[in-house]
Amino acid sequence: MVESWNSLLTHEAIIQMVGHEAFARAMVLAKSGDVFDVEFDAESLTVLGRVRGTVRDDYAVTVFLASSRSGAVSVYRSQCTCPVAMDCKHAAAVLIVAHHVMAGKAVERPEWERTLEKLMA
């Protein structure tokens, strides 16, 4: 099941859900480390996560997946506690992080951010 989830969570699939602009903003959120508590629930076919808000509290995200008769998994819809509420950049950011977690690699932060972190230490 994890393999089919990982193939579902490609950048192209996420862009289809939220569009190019929201995807670009989601990449920034994912790379900045603002996405956390990402979980997969195979029984209910959901991906859950939280995204640090800039002004308000953290946003809770639930992405609902659907399974076809052939066993293929696809994104059905997403909900978020942000003002947009559905198929937003926060949901895309959770899926980006979920994809990287399943692939066993970290979301790469920009070089300038890693350099600044070294300087600050």
PDB file of C-alpha atoms in Angstrom:
ATOM      1  CA  MET A   1       0.000   0.000   0.000  1.00  0.00           C
ATOM      2  CA  VAL A   2       2.824   2.440   0.846  1.00  0.00           C
ATOM      3  CA  GLU A   3       4.210   2.156  -2.697  1.00  0.00           C
ATOM      4  CA  SER A   4       0.886   3.176  -4.233  1.00  0.00           C
ATOM      5  CA  TRP A   5       0.575   6.041  -1.753  1.00  0.00           C
ATOM      6  CA  ASN A   6       4.058   7.256  -2.619  1.00  0.00           C
ATOM      7  CA  SER A   7       3.346   7.206  -6.356  1.00  0.00           C
ATOM      8  CA  LEU A   8       0.143   9.107  -5.670  1.00  0.00           C
ATOM      9  CA  LEU A   9       1.994  11.849  -3.846  1.00  0.00           C
ATOM     10  CA  THR A  10       4.061  13.000  -6.819  1.00  0.00           C
ATOM     11  CA  HIS A  11       4.460  16.706  -7.381  1.00  0.00           C
ATOM     12  CA  GLU A  12       2.230  16.447 -10.461  1.00  0.00           C
ATOM     13  CA  ALA A  13      -0.598  14.845  -8.474  1.00  0.00           C
ATOM     14  CA  ILE A  14      -0.341  17.516  -5.775  1.00  0.00           C
ATOM     15  CA  ILE A  15      -0.342  20.302  -8.396  1.00  0.00           C
ATOM     16  CA  GLN A  16      -3.530  18.838  -9.883  1.00  0.00           C
ATOM     17  CA  MET A  17      -5.166  19.137  -6.474  1.00  0.00           C
ATOM     18  CA  VAL A  18      -4.101  22.698  -5.555  1.00  0.00           C
ATOM     19  CA  GLY A  19      -2.653  24.363  -8.669  1.00  0.00           C
ATOM     20  CA  HIS A  20       0.834  25.675  -9.445  1.00  0.00           C
ATOM     21  CA  GLU A  21       0.778  28.787  -7.236  1.00  0.00           C
ATOM     22  CA  ALA A  22      -0.386  26.979  -4.093  1.00  0.00           C
ATOM     23  CA  PHE A  23       2.110  24.194  -4.813  1.00  0.00           C
ATOM     24  CA  ALA A  24       4.986  26.714  -4.984  1.00  0.00           C
ATOM     25  CA  ARG A  25       3.920  28.178  -1.634  1.00  0.00           C
ATOM     26  CA  ALA A  26       3.583  24.664  -0.200  1.00  0.00           C
ATOM     27  CA  MET A  27       7.184  23.879  -1.207  1.00  0.00           C
ATOM     28  CA  VAL A  28       8.328  26.875   0.842  1.00  0.00           C
ATOM     29  CA  LEU A  29       6.350  25.639   3.862  1.00  0.00           C
ATOM     30  CA  ALA A  30       7.690  22.094   3.491  1.00  0.00           C
ATOM     31  CA  LYS A  31      11.307  23.213   3.092  1.00  0.00           C
ATOM     32  CA  SER A  32      11.119  25.640   6.008  1.00  0.00           C
ATOM     33  CA  GLY A  33      10.195  22.885   8.452  1.00  0.00           C
ATOM     34  CA  ASP A  34       6.721  24.267   9.152  1.00  0.00           C
ATOM     35  CA  VAL A  35       5.043  20.890   8.524  1.00  0.00           C
ATOM     36  CA  PHE A  36       4.972  18.358  11.347  1.00  0.00           C
ATOM     37  CA  ASP A  37       3.041  15.434  12.854  1.00  0.00           C
ATOM     38  CA  VAL A  38       2.512  13.839   9.430  1.00  0.00           C
ATOM     39  CA  GLU A  39       0.717  10.507   9.777  1.00  0.00           C
ATOM     40  CA  PHE A  40      -0.736   7.925   7.410  1.00  0.00           C
ATOM     41  CA  ASP A  41      -3.899   6.009   8.208  1.00  0.00           C
ATOM     42  CA  ALA A  42      -4.229   3.088   5.788  1.00  0.00           C
ATOM     43  CA  GLU A  43      -7.555   2.002   7.237  1.00  0.00           C
ATOM     44  CA  SER A  44      -9.324   5.302   6.660  1.00  0.00           C
ATOM     45  CA  LEU A  45      -7.157   6.257   3.650  1.00  0.00           C
ATOM     46  CA  THR A  46      -6.103   9.598   5.092  1.00  0.00           C
ATOM     47  CA  VAL A  47      -2.925  11.607   5.458  1.00  0.00           C
ATOM     48  CA  LEU A  48      -2.916  13.876   8.510  1.00  0.00           C
ATOM     49  CA  GLY A  49      -0.556  16.669   9.425  1.00  0.00           C
ATOM     50  CA  ARG A  50      -0.106  20.063  11.008  1.00  0.00           C
ATOM     51  CA  VAL A  51       1.342  23.233   9.519  1.00  0.00           C
ATOM     52  CA  ARG A  52       2.701  26.115  11.573  1.00  0.00           C
ATOM     53  CA  GLY A  53       0.644  29.244  10.927  1.00  0.00           C
ATOM     54  CA  THR A  54       2.255  32.646  10.465  1.00  0.00           C
ATOM     55  CA  VAL A  55      -0.173  34.597  12.636  1.00  0.00           C
ATOM     56  CA  ARG A  56      -2.639  32.150  14.163  1.00  0.00           C
ATOM     57  CA  ASP A  57      -2.425  28.732  15.668  1.00  0.00           C
ATOM     58  CA  ASP A  58      -1.199  25.743  13.727  1.00  0.00           C
ATOM     59  CA  TYR A  59      -3.448  24.457  10.959  1.00  0.00           C
ATOM     60  CA  ALA A  60      -4.730  20.883  11.068  1.00  0.00           C
ATOM     61  CA  VAL A  61      -4.842  19.169   7.681  1.00  0.00           C
ATOM     62  CA  THR A  62      -6.624  16.002   6.596  1.00  0.00           C
ATOM     63  CA  VAL A  63      -6.203  14.677   3.066  1.00  0.00           C
ATOM     64  CA  PHE A  64      -8.778  12.094   2.067  1.00  0.00           C
ATOM     65  CA  LEU A  65      -7.714   9.446  -0.420  1.00  0.00           C
ATOM     66  CA  ALA A  66      -9.873   7.109  -2.469  1.00  0.00           C
ATOM     67  CA  SER A  67      -9.174   3.569  -3.618  1.00  0.00           C
ATOM     68  CA  SER A  68     -10.508   2.234  -6.896  1.00  0.00           C
ATOM     69  CA  ARG A  69     -11.593  -1.341  -7.496  1.00  0.00           C
ATOM     70  CA  SER A  70      -8.220  -2.022  -9.090  1.00  0.00           C
ATOM     71  CA  GLY A  71      -6.510  -0.870  -5.879  1.00  0.00           C
ATOM     72  CA  ALA A  72      -5.175   2.405  -7.292  1.00  0.00           C
ATOM     73  CA  VAL A  73      -5.169   5.210  -4.729  1.00  0.00           C
ATOM     74  CA  SER A  74      -5.966   8.815  -5.644  1.00  0.00           C
ATOM     75  CA  VAL A  75      -6.518  12.113  -3.856  1.00  0.00           C
ATOM     76  CA  TYR A  76     -10.193  12.715  -3.216  1.00  0.00           C
ATOM     77  CA  ARG A  77     -10.130  16.040  -1.362  1.00  0.00           C
ATOM     78  CA  SER A  78      -8.525  17.798   1.573  1.00  0.00           C
ATOM     79  CA  GLN A  79      -9.685  19.818   4.542  1.00  0.00           C
ATOM     80  CA  CYS A  80      -7.739  22.382   6.525  1.00  0.00           C
ATOM     81  CA  THR A  81      -8.509  24.642   9.466  1.00  0.00           C
ATOM     82  CA  CYS A  82      -7.117  27.648   7.544  1.00  0.00           C
ATOM     83  CA  PRO A  83      -9.468  30.224   5.989  1.00  0.00           C
ATOM     84  CA  VAL A  84      -9.243  28.545   2.546  1.00  0.00           C
ATOM     85  CA  ALA A  85     -10.533  25.315   4.142  1.00  0.00           C
ATOM     86  CA  MET A  86     -10.110  22.931   1.160  1.00  0.00           C
ATOM     87  CA  ASP A  87      -7.319  21.946  -1.240  1.00  0.00           C
ATOM     88  CA  CYS A  88      -4.996  24.660   0.077  1.00  0.00           C
ATOM     89  CA  LYS A  89      -1.228  25.161   0.243  1.00  0.00           C
ATOM     90  CA  HIS A  90      -1.189  23.595   3.723  1.00  0.00           C
ATOM     91  CA  ALA A  91      -2.656  20.343   2.390  1.00  0.00           C
ATOM     92  CA  ALA A  92      -0.125  20.368  -0.439  1.00  0.00           C
ATOM     93  CA  ALA A  93       2.714  20.951   2.045  1.00  0.00           C
ATOM     94  CA  VAL A  94       1.581  17.972   4.132  1.00  0.00           C
ATOM     95  CA  LEU A  95       1.517  15.791   1.009  1.00  0.00           C
ATOM     96  CA  ILE A  96       4.993  16.988  -0.043  1.00  0.00           C
ATOM     97  CA  VAL A  97       6.397  16.053   3.360  1.00  0.00           C
ATOM     98  CA  ALA A  98       4.475  12.759   3.341  1.00  0.00           C
ATOM     99  CA  HIS A  99       6.003  11.909  -0.033  1.00  0.00           C
ATOM    100  CA  HIS A 100       9.506  12.563   1.273  1.00  0.00           C
ATOM    101  CA  VAL A 101       8.872  10.595   4.473  1.00  0.00           C
ATOM    102  CA  MET A 102       7.673   7.590   2.463  1.00  0.00           C
ATOM    103  CA  ALA A 103      10.671   7.856   0.162  1.00  0.00           C
ATOM    104  CA  GLY A 104      12.935   7.889   3.220  1.00  0.00           C
ATOM    105  CA  LYS A 105      14.496  11.276   2.566  1.00  0.00           C
ATOM    106  CA  ALA A 106      14.258  14.699   4.144  1.00  0.00           C
ATOM    107  CA  VAL A 107      12.815  17.758   2.431  1.00  0.00           C
ATOM    108  CA  GLU A 108      15.894  19.701   1.373  1.00  0.00           C
ATOM    109  CA  ARG A 109      16.131  23.227   2.747  1.00  0.00           C
ATOM    110  CA  PRO A 110      17.615  25.984   0.564  1.00  0.00           C
ATOM    111  CA  GLU A 111      21.399  26.408   0.679  1.00  0.00           C
ATOM    112  CA  TRP A 112      21.153  29.970   2.072  1.00  0.00           C
ATOM    113  CA  GLU A 113      19.071  28.719   4.996  1.00  0.00           C
ATOM    114  CA  ARG A 114      21.551  25.962   5.859  1.00  0.00           C
ATOM    115  CA  THR A 115      24.429  28.457   5.653  1.00  0.00           C
ATOM    116  CA  LEU A 116      22.615  30.961   7.867  1.00  0.00           C
ATOM    117  CA  GLU A 117      21.885  28.236  10.410  1.00  0.00           C
ATOM    118  CA  LYS A 118      25.616  27.385  10.579  1.00  0.00           C
ATOM    119  CA  LEU A 119      26.473  31.067  11.081  1.00  0.00           C
ATOM    120  CA  MET A 120      23.897  31.445  13.834  1.00  0.00           C
ATOM    121  CA  ALA A 121      25.294  28.418  15.705  1.00  0.00           C
TER     122      ALA A 121
END
